[in-house]
PDB file of C-alpha atoms in Angstrom:
ATOM      1  CA  UNK A   1       0.000   0.000   0.000  1.00 48.00           C
ATOM      2  CA  UNK A   2       1.341   3.408  -0.979  1.00 52.00           C
ATOM      3  CA  UNK A   3       1.678   6.127   1.621  1.00 52.00           C
ATOM      4  CA  UNK A   4      -1.130   8.158  -0.100  1.00 52.00           C
ATOM      5  CA  UNK A   5      -3.594   5.272   0.083  1.00 48.00           C
ATOM      6  CA  UNK A   6      -2.479   4.534   3.645  1.00 49.00           C
ATOM      7  CA  UNK A   7      -3.230   8.098   4.791  1.00 47.00           C
ATOM      8  CA  UNK A   8      -6.529   8.096   2.888  1.00 49.00           C
ATOM      9  CA  UNK A   9      -7.603   5.011   4.815  1.00 52.00           C
ATOM     10  CA  UNK A  10      -6.837   6.778   8.062  1.00 49.00           C
ATOM     11  CA  UNK A  11      -9.033   9.739   7.133  1.00 47.00           C
ATOM     12  CA  UNK A  12     -11.878   7.423   6.230  1.00 49.00           C
ATOM     13  CA  UNK A  13     -12.012   5.931   9.754  1.00 50.00           C
ATOM     14  CA  UNK A  14     -15.213   6.876  11.635  1.00 48.00           C
ATOM     15  CA  UNK A  15     -14.753   9.991  13.733  1.00 42.00           C
ATOM     16  CA  UNK A  16     -17.234   8.744  16.327  1.00 42.00           C
ATOM     17  CA  UNK A  17     -14.985   5.832  17.203  1.00 44.00           C
ATOM     18  CA  UNK A  18     -12.195   8.284  18.095  1.00 46.00           C
ATOM     19  CA  UNK A  19     -14.323  10.064  20.642  1.00 46.00           C
ATOM     20  CA  UNK A  20     -15.634   6.965  22.403  1.00 59.00           C
ATOM     21  CA  UNK A  21     -12.313   5.550  23.714  1.00 66.00           C
ATOM     22  CA  UNK A  22      -9.205   7.373  24.933  1.00 81.00           C
ATOM     23  CA  UNK A  23      -6.427   6.828  22.412  1.00 89.00           C
ATOM     24  CA  UNK A  24      -3.585   4.390  23.108  1.00 92.00           C
ATOM     25  CA  UNK A  25       0.010   5.602  23.098  1.00 94.00           C
ATOM     26  CA  UNK A  26       2.673   3.974  20.971  1.00 95.00           C
ATOM     27  CA  UNK A  27       5.915   2.902  22.624  1.00 95.00           C
ATOM     28  CA  UNK A  28       8.614   3.728  20.079  1.00 95.00           C
ATOM     29  CA  UNK A  29      11.298   1.780  21.963  1.00 96.00           C
ATOM     30  CA  UNK A  30      10.400  -1.559  23.557  1.00 95.00           C
ATOM     31  CA  UNK A  31      12.711  -3.619  25.791  1.00 92.00           C
ATOM     32  CA  UNK A  32      11.539  -7.199  26.230  1.00 90.00           C
ATOM     33  CA  UNK A  33      12.614  -9.415  29.102  1.00 83.00           C
ATOM     34  CA  UNK A  34      10.524 -12.420  28.121  1.00 84.00           C
ATOM     35  CA  UNK A  35      10.399 -14.552  24.993  1.00 85.00           C
ATOM     36  CA  UNK A  36       7.039 -13.260  23.667  1.00 91.00           C
ATOM     37  CA  UNK A  37       5.967  -9.926  22.188  1.00 94.00           C
ATOM     38  CA  UNK A  38       2.446  -8.892  23.312  1.00 95.00           C
ATOM     39  CA  UNK A  39       0.102  -6.109  22.255  1.00 95.00           C
ATOM     40  CA  UNK A  40       0.626  -4.238  25.535  1.00 94.00           C
ATOM     41  CA  UNK A  41       4.369  -4.168  24.869  1.00 95.00           C
ATOM     42  CA  UNK A  42       3.722  -1.894  21.876  1.00 96.00           C
ATOM     43  CA  UNK A  43       0.929   0.319  23.232  1.00 96.00           C
ATOM     44  CA  UNK A  44       0.018   1.953  26.507  1.00 93.00           C
ATOM     45  CA  UNK A  45      -3.728   1.652  27.253  1.00 90.00           C
ATOM     46  CA  UNK A  46      -3.943  -1.221  24.784  1.00 90.00           C
ATOM     47  CA  UNK A  47      -7.353  -2.308  26.026  1.00 90.00           C
ATOM     48  CA  UNK A  48      -8.787  -5.704  27.048  1.00 91.00           C
ATOM     49  CA  UNK A  49      -6.701  -7.615  24.470  1.00 92.00           C
ATOM     50  CA  UNK A  50      -3.399  -6.160  25.545  1.00 92.00           C
ATOM     51  CA  UNK A  51      -2.085  -9.495  26.831  1.00 93.00           C
ATOM     52  CA  UNK A  52      -2.562 -11.169  23.446  1.00 94.00           C
ATOM     53  CA  UNK A  53       0.705 -12.657  22.104  1.00 95.00           C
ATOM     54  CA  UNK A  54       1.833 -11.303  18.759  1.00 94.00           C
ATOM     55  CA  UNK A  55       5.115 -13.034  17.978  1.00 92.00           C
ATOM     56  CA  UNK A  56       8.230 -14.566  19.448  1.00 90.00           C
ATOM     57  CA  UNK A  57      10.608 -12.011  20.899  1.00 90.00           C
ATOM     58  CA  UNK A  58      13.893 -11.377  19.093  1.00 90.00           C
ATOM     59  CA  UNK A  59      16.852 -13.470  20.160  1.00 86.00           C
ATOM     60  CA  UNK A  60      18.851 -11.968  23.042  1.00 89.00           C
ATOM     61  CA  UNK A  61      20.945  -9.061  21.808  1.00 87.00           C
ATOM     62  CA  UNK A  62      18.841  -8.717  18.626  1.00 89.00           C
ATOM     63  CA  UNK A  63      16.038  -6.338  17.620  1.00 92.00           C
ATOM     64  CA  UNK A  64      13.195  -5.972  15.145  1.00 94.00           C
ATOM     65  CA  UNK A  65      11.479  -2.895  13.739  1.00 95.00           C
ATOM     66  CA  UNK A  66       7.743  -2.486  13.194  1.00 95.00           C
ATOM     67  CA  UNK A  67       6.779   0.249  10.734  1.00 95.00           C
ATOM     68  CA  UNK A  68       3.574   2.334  10.771  1.00 94.00           C
ATOM     69  CA  UNK A  69       1.656  -0.058   8.486  1.00 94.00           C
ATOM     70  CA  UNK A  70       2.492  -3.057  10.714  1.00 94.00           C
ATOM     71  CA  UNK A  71       1.506  -1.154  13.841  1.00 95.00           C
ATOM     72  CA  UNK A  72      -1.807  -0.009  12.371  1.00 95.00           C
ATOM     73  CA  UNK A  73      -2.643  -3.575  11.298  1.00 95.00           C
ATOM     74  CA  UNK A  74      -1.898  -4.813  14.828  1.00 95.00           C
ATOM     75  CA  UNK A  75      -3.997  -2.032  16.418  1.00 95.00           C
ATOM     76  CA  UNK A  76      -7.011  -2.701  14.160  1.00 94.00           C
ATOM     77  CA  UNK A  77      -6.806  -6.481  14.592  1.00 94.00           C
ATOM     78  CA  UNK A  78      -6.779  -6.251  18.379  1.00 94.00           C
ATOM     79  CA  UNK A  79      -9.111  -3.323  18.963  1.00 93.00           C
ATOM     80  CA  UNK A  80      -6.415  -0.899  20.096  1.00 95.00           C
ATOM     81  CA  UNK A  81      -7.546   2.763  19.817  1.00 94.00           C
ATOM     82  CA  UNK A  82      -4.467   3.978  17.968  1.00 94.00           C
ATOM     83  CA  UNK A  83      -3.758   5.142  14.449  1.00 91.00           C
ATOM     84  CA  UNK A  84      -0.694   6.739  12.808  1.00 93.00           C
ATOM     85  CA  UNK A  85      -0.677  10.483  12.301  1.00 91.00           C
ATOM     86  CA  UNK A  86       2.147  10.862   9.766  1.00 91.00           C
ATOM     87  CA  UNK A  87       2.838   7.365   8.495  1.00 89.00           C
ATOM     88  CA  UNK A  88       6.405   7.647   9.787  1.00 93.00           C
ATOM     89  CA  UNK A  89       5.758   6.074  13.190  1.00 94.00           C
ATOM     90  CA  UNK A  90       7.751   2.974  14.087  1.00 95.00           C
ATOM     91  CA  UNK A  91       8.532   0.779  17.108  1.00 96.00           C
ATOM     92  CA  UNK A  92      11.939  -0.729  17.742  1.00 96.00           C
ATOM     93  CA  UNK A  93      11.701  -3.935  19.780  1.00 95.00           C
ATOM     94  CA  UNK A  94      14.877  -5.053  21.494  1.00 94.00           C
ATOM     95  CA  UNK A  95      15.676  -7.923  23.806  1.00 91.00           C
ATOM     96  CA  UNK A  96      18.618  -7.332  26.172  1.00 90.00           C
ATOM     97  CA  UNK A  97      21.164 -10.090  26.347  1.00 90.00           C
ATOM     98  CA  UNK A  98      24.671 -10.926  27.476  1.00 91.00           C
ATOM     99  CA  UNK A  99      27.294 -13.050  25.778  1.00 93.00           C
ATOM    100  CA  UNK A 100      28.326 -16.365  27.251  1.00 94.00           C
ATOM    101  CA  UNK A 101      31.796 -15.690  28.755  1.00 94.00           C
ATOM    102  CA  UNK A 102      34.449 -16.722  26.269  1.00 95.00           C
ATOM    103  CA  UNK A 103      36.598 -18.058  29.113  1.00 95.00           C
ATOM    104  CA  UNK A 104      33.862 -20.552  30.017  1.00 96.00           C
ATOM    105  CA  UNK A 105      33.635 -21.779  26.433  1.00 96.00           C
ATOM    106  CA  UNK A 106      37.411 -22.202  26.245  1.00 96.00           C
ATOM    107  CA  UNK A 107      37.556 -23.998  29.611  1.00 96.00           C
ATOM    108  CA  UNK A 108      34.858 -26.455  28.527  1.00 96.00           C
ATOM    109  CA  UNK A 109      36.580 -27.050  25.186  1.00 96.00           C
ATOM    110  CA  UNK A 110      40.027 -27.454  26.792  1.00 95.00           C
ATOM    111  CA  UNK A 111      38.745 -30.060  29.240  1.00 95.00           C
ATOM    112  CA  UNK A 112      37.137 -32.064  26.435  1.00 95.00           C
ATOM    113  CA  UNK A 113      40.159 -31.819  24.115  1.00 96.00           C
ATOM    114  CA  UNK A 114      42.446 -32.906  26.961  1.00 95.00           C
ATOM    115  CA  UNK A 115      40.387 -36.085  27.247  1.00 94.00           C
ATOM    116  CA  UNK A 116      40.972 -36.565  23.510  1.00 94.00           C
ATOM    117  CA  UNK A 117      44.764 -36.389  23.902  1.00 92.00           C
ATOM    118  CA  UNK A 118      45.658 -32.683  23.823  1.00 94.00           C
ATOM    119  CA  UNK A 119      48.340 -31.507  26.262  1.00 93.00           C
ATOM    120  CA  UNK A 120      46.600 -29.324  28.857  1.00 90.00           C
ATOM    121  CA  UNK A 121      49.380 -26.716  28.547  1.00 92.00           C
ATOM    122  CA  UNK A 122      48.717 -26.138  24.854  1.00 94.00           C
ATOM    123  CA  UNK A 123      47.264 -22.887  23.555  1.00 94.00           C
ATOM    124  CA  UNK A 124      43.993 -22.970  21.597  1.00 95.00           C
ATOM    125  CA  UNK A 125      43.302 -20.801  18.555  1.00 94.00           C
ATOM    126  CA  UNK A 126      39.595 -20.132  17.952  1.00 94.00           C
ATOM    127  CA  UNK A 127      39.506 -17.681  15.034  1.00 93.00           C
ATOM    128  CA  UNK A 128      36.262 -15.803  14.522  1.00 89.00           C
ATOM    129  CA  UNK A 129      34.600 -16.992  17.728  1.00 93.00           C
ATOM    130  CA  UNK A 130      31.702 -14.712  18.727  1.00 92.00           C
ATOM    131  CA  UNK A 131      30.131 -16.087  21.931  1.00 94.00           C
ATOM    132  CA  UNK A 132      26.363 -16.672  21.678  1.00 93.00           C
ATOM    133  CA  UNK A 133      23.962 -14.296  23.422  1.00 92.00           C
ATOM    134  CA  UNK A 134      21.608 -15.375  26.197  1.00 91.00           C
ATOM    135  CA  UNK A 135      18.893 -13.495  28.151  1.00 88.00           C
ATOM    136  CA  UNK A 136      20.355 -11.110  30.697  1.00 80.00           C
ATOM    137  CA  UNK A 137      19.496 -12.953  33.934  1.00 77.00           C
ATOM    138  CA  UNK A 138      18.782 -16.413  32.544  1.00 83.00           C
ATOM    139  CA  UNK A 139      20.264 -19.651  33.866  1.00 90.00           C
ATOM    140  CA  UNK A 140      22.163 -21.468  31.128  1.00 93.00           C
ATOM    141  CA  UNK A 141      24.058 -24.683  30.496  1.00 95.00           C
ATOM    142  CA  UNK A 142      26.624 -25.645  27.852  1.00 96.00           C
ATOM    143  CA  UNK A 143      27.724 -28.929  26.321  1.00 96.00           C
ATOM    144  CA  UNK A 144      29.928 -30.073  23.443  1.00 96.00           C
ATOM    145  CA  UNK A 145      28.951 -32.485  20.697  1.00 96.00           C
ATOM    146  CA  UNK A 146      31.026 -34.273  18.072  1.00 95.00           C
ATOM    147  CA  UNK A 147      34.484 -33.320  19.410  1.00 96.00           C
ATOM    148  CA  UNK A 148      37.318 -34.278  17.018  1.00 96.00           C
ATOM    149  CA  UNK A 149      41.081 -33.731  17.515  1.00 96.00           C
ATOM    150  CA  UNK A 150      43.292 -34.531  14.526  1.00 94.00           C
ATOM    151  CA  UNK A 151      46.852 -35.788  14.999  1.00 91.00           C
ATOM    152  CA  UNK A 152      49.520 -34.656  14.341  1.00 91.00           C
ATOM    153  CA  UNK A 153      48.103 -31.375  12.975  1.00 92.00           C
ATOM    154  CA  UNK A 154      46.293 -30.677  16.293  1.00 94.00           C
ATOM    155  CA  UNK A 155      43.316 -29.250  14.424  1.00 96.00           C
ATOM    156  CA  UNK A 156      40.032 -29.657  16.266  1.00 97.00           C
ATOM    157  CA  UNK A 157      36.299 -29.230  15.706  1.00 97.00           C
ATOM    158  CA  UNK A 158      33.242 -29.421  17.950  1.00 97.00           C
ATOM    159  CA  UNK A 159      29.651 -28.190  18.205  1.00 97.00           C
ATOM    160  CA  UNK A 160      28.750 -25.995  21.177  1.00 97.00           C
ATOM    161  CA  UNK A 161      25.218 -26.486  22.533  1.00 97.00           C
ATOM    162  CA  UNK A 162      23.794 -23.647  24.693  1.00 96.00           C
ATOM    163  CA  UNK A 163      20.580 -24.126  26.653  1.00 94.00           C
ATOM    164  CA  UNK A 164      19.115 -21.076  28.428  1.00 90.00           C
ATOM    165  CA  UNK A 165      15.781 -20.165  29.984  1.00 86.00           C
ATOM    166  CA  UNK A 166      13.523 -18.173  27.686  1.00 80.00           C
ATOM    167  CA  UNK A 167      15.156 -19.054  24.351  1.00 84.00           C
ATOM    168  CA  UNK A 168      15.486 -22.032  22.002  1.00 87.00           C
ATOM    169  CA  UNK A 169      18.607 -24.168  22.059  1.00 91.00           C
ATOM    170  CA  UNK A 170      21.533 -22.675  20.179  1.00 92.00           C
ATOM    171  CA  UNK A 171      24.243 -24.642  18.384  1.00 95.00           C
ATOM    172  CA  UNK A 172      27.544 -23.132  17.256  1.00 95.00           C
ATOM    173  CA  UNK A 173      30.385 -24.760  15.328  1.00 96.00           C
ATOM    174  CA  UNK A 174      33.838 -24.396  16.906  1.00 96.00           C
ATOM    175  CA  UNK A 175      36.884 -24.935  14.697  1.00 96.00           C
ATOM    176  CA  UNK A 176      40.506 -24.206  15.575  1.00 96.00           C
ATOM    177  CA  UNK A 177      43.990 -25.500  16.248  1.00 96.00           C
ATOM    178  CA  UNK A 178      46.029 -26.320  19.341  1.00 96.00           C
ATOM    179  CA  UNK A 179      49.629 -25.082  19.603  1.00 95.00           C
ATOM    180  CA  UNK A 180      52.404 -26.315  21.941  1.00 94.00           C
ATOM    181  CA  UNK A 181      53.671 -23.833  24.540  1.00 95.00           C
ATOM    182  CA  UNK A 182      56.870 -23.518  26.552  1.00 95.00           C
ATOM    183  CA  UNK A 183      57.633 -21.777  29.871  1.00 96.00           C
ATOM    184  CA  UNK A 184      59.383 -18.390  29.747  1.00 97.00           C
ATOM    185  CA  UNK A 185      60.479 -16.046  32.549  1.00 97.00           C
ATOM    186  CA  UNK A 186      59.487 -12.381  32.069  1.00 97.00           C
ATOM    187  CA  UNK A 187      60.078  -9.181  34.036  1.00 97.00           C
ATOM    188  CA  UNK A 188      57.273  -7.832  36.218  1.00 96.00           C
ATOM    189  CA  UNK A 189      58.619  -4.260  36.150  1.00 96.00           C
ATOM    190  CA  UNK A 190      61.199  -2.100  34.404  1.00 96.00           C
ATOM    191  CA  UNK A 191      64.696  -3.183  35.407  1.00 95.00           C
ATOM    192  CA  UNK A 192      67.873  -1.125  35.102  1.00 94.00           C
ATOM    193  CA  UNK A 193      71.371  -2.180  34.127  1.00 89.00           C
ATOM    194  CA  UNK A 194      73.248  -4.049  36.907  1.00 85.00           C
ATOM    195  CA  UNK A 195      70.127  -4.594  39.042  1.00 90.00           C
ATOM    196  CA  UNK A 196      70.038  -7.771  41.122  1.00 91.00           C
ATOM    197  CA  UNK A 197      66.814  -9.599  40.253  1.00 94.00           C
ATOM    198  CA  UNK A 198      64.590 -10.261  43.268  1.00 94.00           C
ATOM    199  CA  UNK A 199      61.869 -12.963  43.368  1.00 95.00           C
ATOM    200  CA  UNK A 200      59.127 -10.355  42.852  1.00 96.00           C
ATOM    201  CA  UNK A 201      60.885  -8.971  39.751  1.00 96.00           C
ATOM    202  CA  UNK A 202      60.171 -12.040  37.602  1.00 96.00           C
ATOM    203  CA  UNK A 203      57.330 -14.433  36.874  1.00 96.00           C
ATOM    204  CA  UNK A 204      56.810 -17.549  34.789  1.00 96.00           C
ATOM    205  CA  UNK A 205      54.406 -17.562  31.826  1.00 95.00           C
ATOM    206  CA  UNK A 206      53.812 -19.853  28.886  1.00 94.00           C
ATOM    207  CA  UNK A 207      54.195 -18.766  25.254  1.00 93.00           C
ATOM    208  CA  UNK A 208      53.674 -20.538  21.978  1.00 93.00           C
ATOM    209  CA  UNK A 209      56.776 -22.568  21.288  1.00 92.00           C
ATOM    210  CA  UNK A 210      57.413 -20.967  17.888  1.00 89.00           C
ATOM    211  CA  UNK A 211      57.588 -17.512  19.512  1.00 90.00           C
ATOM    212  CA  UNK A 212      60.304 -18.428  22.006  1.00 92.00           C
ATOM    213  CA  UNK A 213      63.863 -17.781  20.842  1.00 91.00           C
ATOM    214  CA  UNK A 214      66.681 -20.122  21.869  1.00 93.00           C
ATOM    215  CA  UNK A 215      68.548 -19.055  25.004  1.00 94.00           C
ATOM    216  CA  UNK A 216      65.550 -17.660  26.907  1.00 95.00           C
ATOM    217  CA  UNK A 217      65.319 -18.362  30.644  1.00 96.00           C
ATOM    218  CA  UNK A 218      62.670 -21.018  31.340  1.00 95.00           C
ATOM    219  CA  UNK A 219      63.001 -21.381  35.114  1.00 96.00           C
ATOM    220  CA  UNK A 220      62.836 -18.774  37.868  1.00 96.00           C
ATOM    221  CA  UNK A 221      65.978 -20.283  39.428  1.00 95.00           C
ATOM    222  CA  UNK A 222      67.908 -19.190  36.330  1.00 95.00           C
ATOM    223  CA  UNK A 223      66.965 -15.539  36.918  1.00 96.00           C
ATOM    224  CA  UNK A 224      66.444 -14.753  40.606  1.00 95.00           C
ATOM    225  CA  UNK A 225      69.618 -13.515  42.293  1.00 92.00           C
ATOM    226  CA  UNK A 226      71.367 -12.785  39.003  1.00 93.00           C
ATOM    227  CA  UNK A 227      72.664  -9.398  37.863  1.00 91.00           C
ATOM    228  CA  UNK A 228      71.209  -7.816  34.763  1.00 92.00           C
ATOM    229  CA  UNK A 229      73.601  -6.977  31.946  1.00 89.00           C
ATOM    230  CA  UNK A 230      71.115  -4.721  30.104  1.00 92.00           C
ATOM    231  CA  UNK A 231      67.887  -2.821  30.905  1.00 94.00           C
ATOM    232  CA  UNK A 232      64.589  -4.722  30.719  1.00 94.00           C
ATOM    233  CA  UNK A 233      61.021  -3.633  29.946  1.00 96.00           C
ATOM    234  CA  UNK A 234      57.880  -4.908  31.650  1.00 96.00           C
ATOM    235  CA  UNK A 235      56.851  -8.376  30.364  1.00 95.00           C
ATOM    236  CA  UNK A 236      60.111  -8.735  28.423  1.00 95.00           C
ATOM    237  CA  UNK A 237      61.612 -12.209  28.553  1.00 95.00           C
ATOM    238  CA  UNK A 238      65.032 -12.800  30.111  1.00 96.00           C
ATOM    239  CA  UNK A 239      67.837 -14.026  27.873  1.00 95.00           C
ATOM    240  CA  UNK A 240      70.486 -16.116  29.651  1.00 95.00           C
ATOM    241  CA  UNK A 241      73.243 -14.165  27.905  1.00 94.00           C
ATOM    242  CA  UNK A 242      72.010 -10.999  29.650  1.00 93.00           C
ATOM    243  CA  UNK A 243      72.311 -12.524  33.127  1.00 94.00           C
ATOM    244  CA  UNK A 244      75.305 -13.148  35.331  1.00 88.00           C
ATOM    245  CA  UNK A 245      76.382 -13.496  38.928  1.00 88.00           C
ATOM    246  CA  UNK A 246      76.298 -10.271  40.964  1.00 88.00           C
ATOM    247  CA  UNK A 247      79.374  -8.060  40.572  1.00 86.00           C
ATOM    248  CA  UNK A 248      81.566  -7.587  43.642  1.00 85.00           C
ATOM    249  CA  UNK A 249      83.804  -5.142  41.779  1.00 88.00           C
ATOM    250  CA  UNK A 250      82.177  -2.239  39.952  1.00 85.00           C
ATOM    251  CA  UNK A 251      83.546  -0.479  36.902  1.00 86.00           C
ATOM    252  CA  UNK A 252      85.587   2.663  37.750  1.00 88.00           C
ATOM    253  CA  UNK A 253      85.326   1.861  41.463  1.00 88.00           C
ATOM    254  CA  UNK A 254      88.351   2.054  43.785  1.00 90.00           C
ATOM    255  CA  UNK A 255      89.646  -1.387  44.759  1.00 90.00           C
ATOM    256  CA  UNK A 256      92.472  -2.845  46.793  1.00 88.00           C
ATOM    257  CA  UNK A 257      95.067  -4.859  44.856  1.00 86.00           C
ATOM    258  CA  UNK A 258      96.429  -7.725  46.947  1.00 86.00           C
ATOM    259  CA  UNK A 259      99.657  -9.591  46.324  1.00 79.00           C
ATOM    260  CA  UNK A 260     100.292 -12.634  48.472  1.00 70.00           C
ATOM    261  CA  UNK A 261     103.760 -14.214  48.519  1.00 70.00           C
ATOM    262  CA  UNK A 262     105.322 -16.462  51.113  1.00 68.00           C
ATOM    263  CA  UNK A 263     105.978 -14.232  54.111  1.00 67.00           C
ATOM    264  CA  UNK A 264     104.891 -11.022  52.384  1.00 71.00           C
ATOM    265  CA  UNK A 265     101.563  -9.312  51.714  1.00 75.00           C
ATOM    266  CA  UNK A 266     101.261  -6.146  49.659  1.00 81.00           C
ATOM    267  CA  UNK A 267      98.193  -3.915  49.284  1.00 86.00           C
ATOM    268  CA  UNK A 268      97.975  -1.241  46.590  1.00 85.00           C
ATOM    269  CA  UNK A 269      95.078   1.041  45.674  1.00 90.00           C
ATOM    270  CA  UNK A 270      93.747   0.777  42.119  1.00 91.00           C
ATOM    271  CA  UNK A 271      90.755   1.532  39.927  1.00 92.00           C
ATOM    272  CA  UNK A 272      88.787  -1.263  38.250  1.00 92.00           C
ATOM    273  CA  UNK A 273      88.527  -0.980  34.477  1.00 90.00           C
ATOM    274  CA  UNK A 274      85.303  -3.046  34.338  1.00 86.00           C
ATOM    275  CA  UNK A 275      82.813  -4.842  36.578  1.00 85.00           C
ATOM    276  CA  UNK A 276      83.500  -8.386  37.695  1.00 88.00           C
ATOM    277  CA  UNK A 277      81.735 -11.098  39.704  1.00 85.00           C
ATOM    278  CA  UNK A 278      83.436 -13.287  42.288  1.00 84.00           C
ATOM    279  CA  UNK A 279      86.097 -15.415  40.605  1.00 85.00           C
ATOM    280  CA  UNK A 280      86.123 -13.415  37.349  1.00 86.00           C
ATOM    281  CA  UNK A 281      89.202 -11.810  35.860  1.00 89.00           C
ATOM    282  CA  UNK A 282      89.348  -8.022  36.007  1.00 90.00           C
ATOM    283  CA  UNK A 283      91.854  -5.420  34.814  1.00 90.00           C
ATOM    284  CA  UNK A 284      92.857  -2.750  37.332  1.00 92.00           C
ATOM    285  CA  UNK A 285      94.938   0.422  37.018  1.00 91.00           C
ATOM    286  CA  UNK A 286      97.500   0.802  39.788  1.00 86.00           C
ATOM    287  CA  UNK A 287      96.942   4.410  40.902  1.00 87.00           C
ATOM    288  CA  UNK A 288     100.521   4.681  42.165  1.00 82.00           C
ATOM    289  CA  UNK A 289     102.379   3.491  39.065  1.00 83.00           C
ATOM    290  CA  UNK A 290      99.618   4.081  36.489  1.00 87.00           C
ATOM    291  CA  UNK A 291     100.276   0.608  35.138  1.00 86.00           C
ATOM    292  CA  UNK A 292      97.487  -1.835  34.362  1.00 88.00           C
ATOM    293  CA  UNK A 293      97.448  -5.322  35.842  1.00 87.00           C
ATOM    294  CA  UNK A 294      95.028  -8.229  35.713  1.00 88.00           C
ATOM    295  CA  UNK A 295      93.683 -10.003  38.765  1.00 90.00           C
ATOM    296  CA  UNK A 296      90.830 -12.046  40.140  1.00 90.00           C
ATOM    297  CA  UNK A 297      87.902 -10.504  42.063  1.00 90.00           C
ATOM    298  CA  UNK A 298      87.851 -12.271  45.431  1.00 87.00           C
ATOM    299  CA  UNK A 299      85.654 -10.029  47.608  1.00 88.00           C
ATOM    300  CA  UNK A 300      83.782  -6.728  47.372  1.00 88.00           C
ATOM    301  CA  UNK A 301      86.371  -4.114  46.334  1.00 88.00           C
ATOM    302  CA  UNK A 302      89.314  -6.573  46.569  1.00 91.00           C
ATOM    303  CA  UNK A 303      91.340  -8.040  43.695  1.00 90.00           C
ATOM    304  CA  UNK A 304      94.136 -10.610  43.998  1.00 89.00           C
ATOM    305  CA  UNK A 305      96.906 -10.338  41.393  1.00 85.00           C
ATOM    306  CA  UNK A 306      99.675 -12.673  40.335  1.00 70.00           C
ATOM    307  CA  UNK A 307     103.161 -11.757  41.495  1.00 63.00           C
ATOM    308  CA  UNK A 308     104.433 -11.110  37.995  1.00 57.00           C
ATOM    309  CA  UNK A 309     101.597  -8.687  37.303  1.00 55.00           C
ATOM    310  CA  UNK A 310     102.543  -6.169  39.986  1.00 47.00           C
ATOM    311  CA  UNK A 311     104.752  -3.357  38.647  1.00 48.00           C
ATOM    312  CA  UNK A 312     108.161  -3.150  40.266  1.00 37.00           C
ATOM    313  CA  UNK A 313     107.749   0.602  40.775  1.00 41.00           C
ATOM    314  CA  UNK A 314     104.505   0.268  42.756  1.00 42.00           C
ATOM    315  CA  UNK A 315     104.716   1.507  46.321  1.00 42.00           C
ATOM    316  CA  UNK A 316     102.888  -0.762  48.784  1.00 44.00           C
ATOM    317  CA  UNK A 317     100.386   0.865  51.100  1.00 40.00           C
ATOM    318  CA  UNK A 318     101.129  -1.740  53.741  1.00 42.00           C
ATOM    319  CA  UNK A 319     103.595  -4.526  54.118  1.00 40.00           C
ATOM    320  CA  UNK A 320     104.076  -7.285  56.643  1.00 36.00           C
ATOM    321  CA  UNK A 321     106.911  -9.679  57.004  1.00 31.00           C
TER     322      UNK A 321
END
């Protein structure tokens, strides 16, 4: 029916009928909690037939639109004292809903795939998964049908069945792939050069095996208590090459050079040319002779040198015989 004929039909309606009953009011935006659309959902003062069902409500999270012609047909069929004035009236009917938590779907699928032979530490890829919608406060249950796990590709498929109050059963196809993971130690905060890593500075996570480079720390024991050889960002993984035992001699720090010989001990002040951990070799400048010798870091700020490495011109700070 064209808009002109539609409006002509409105004008032809008996005027006496308009005066007998107070007019109903259209609800342009309708929110449905139940699973049925009724006349009274569309109109205020719908009359004695307001409880009459009209149609099934939209699925949770969906909506439908009723245009002026549809609304007028409904009003006439059910004795509702309402008629369009412009022909542009409409009612948008929506049903609130909430998505099933994705984490619950993944947990259910993981448990079932584990029973089919998947390692429980594997990561699951579910491309394009949009969780189904259910009524806002409805009780719901989920189950899986036809679970298949292919070996060795680790591709899987299953059908998700969702049962919820106030809606028909929903079935959704789940297709994806499982991927092996490996443990990796990452930083929990920004770490500076030469920091000693405390237990709270690192945590263990699992990453897809193909994303983990060789030489990454995979146990907390490999990291905690070690000294960092370069700065680290939050969530960055630790490389073993960037870790080492804590330095007891710092670069450019003043140290004591010790020379032990039978019956003689010499101590000379020097400056370390680089940092060194206990037992590591370190080069030191003798501040008296300005010569450079190599020794072994034995304690904080103390370096033991071989007898042949001490310059003859060095003046001992202390000597005992």
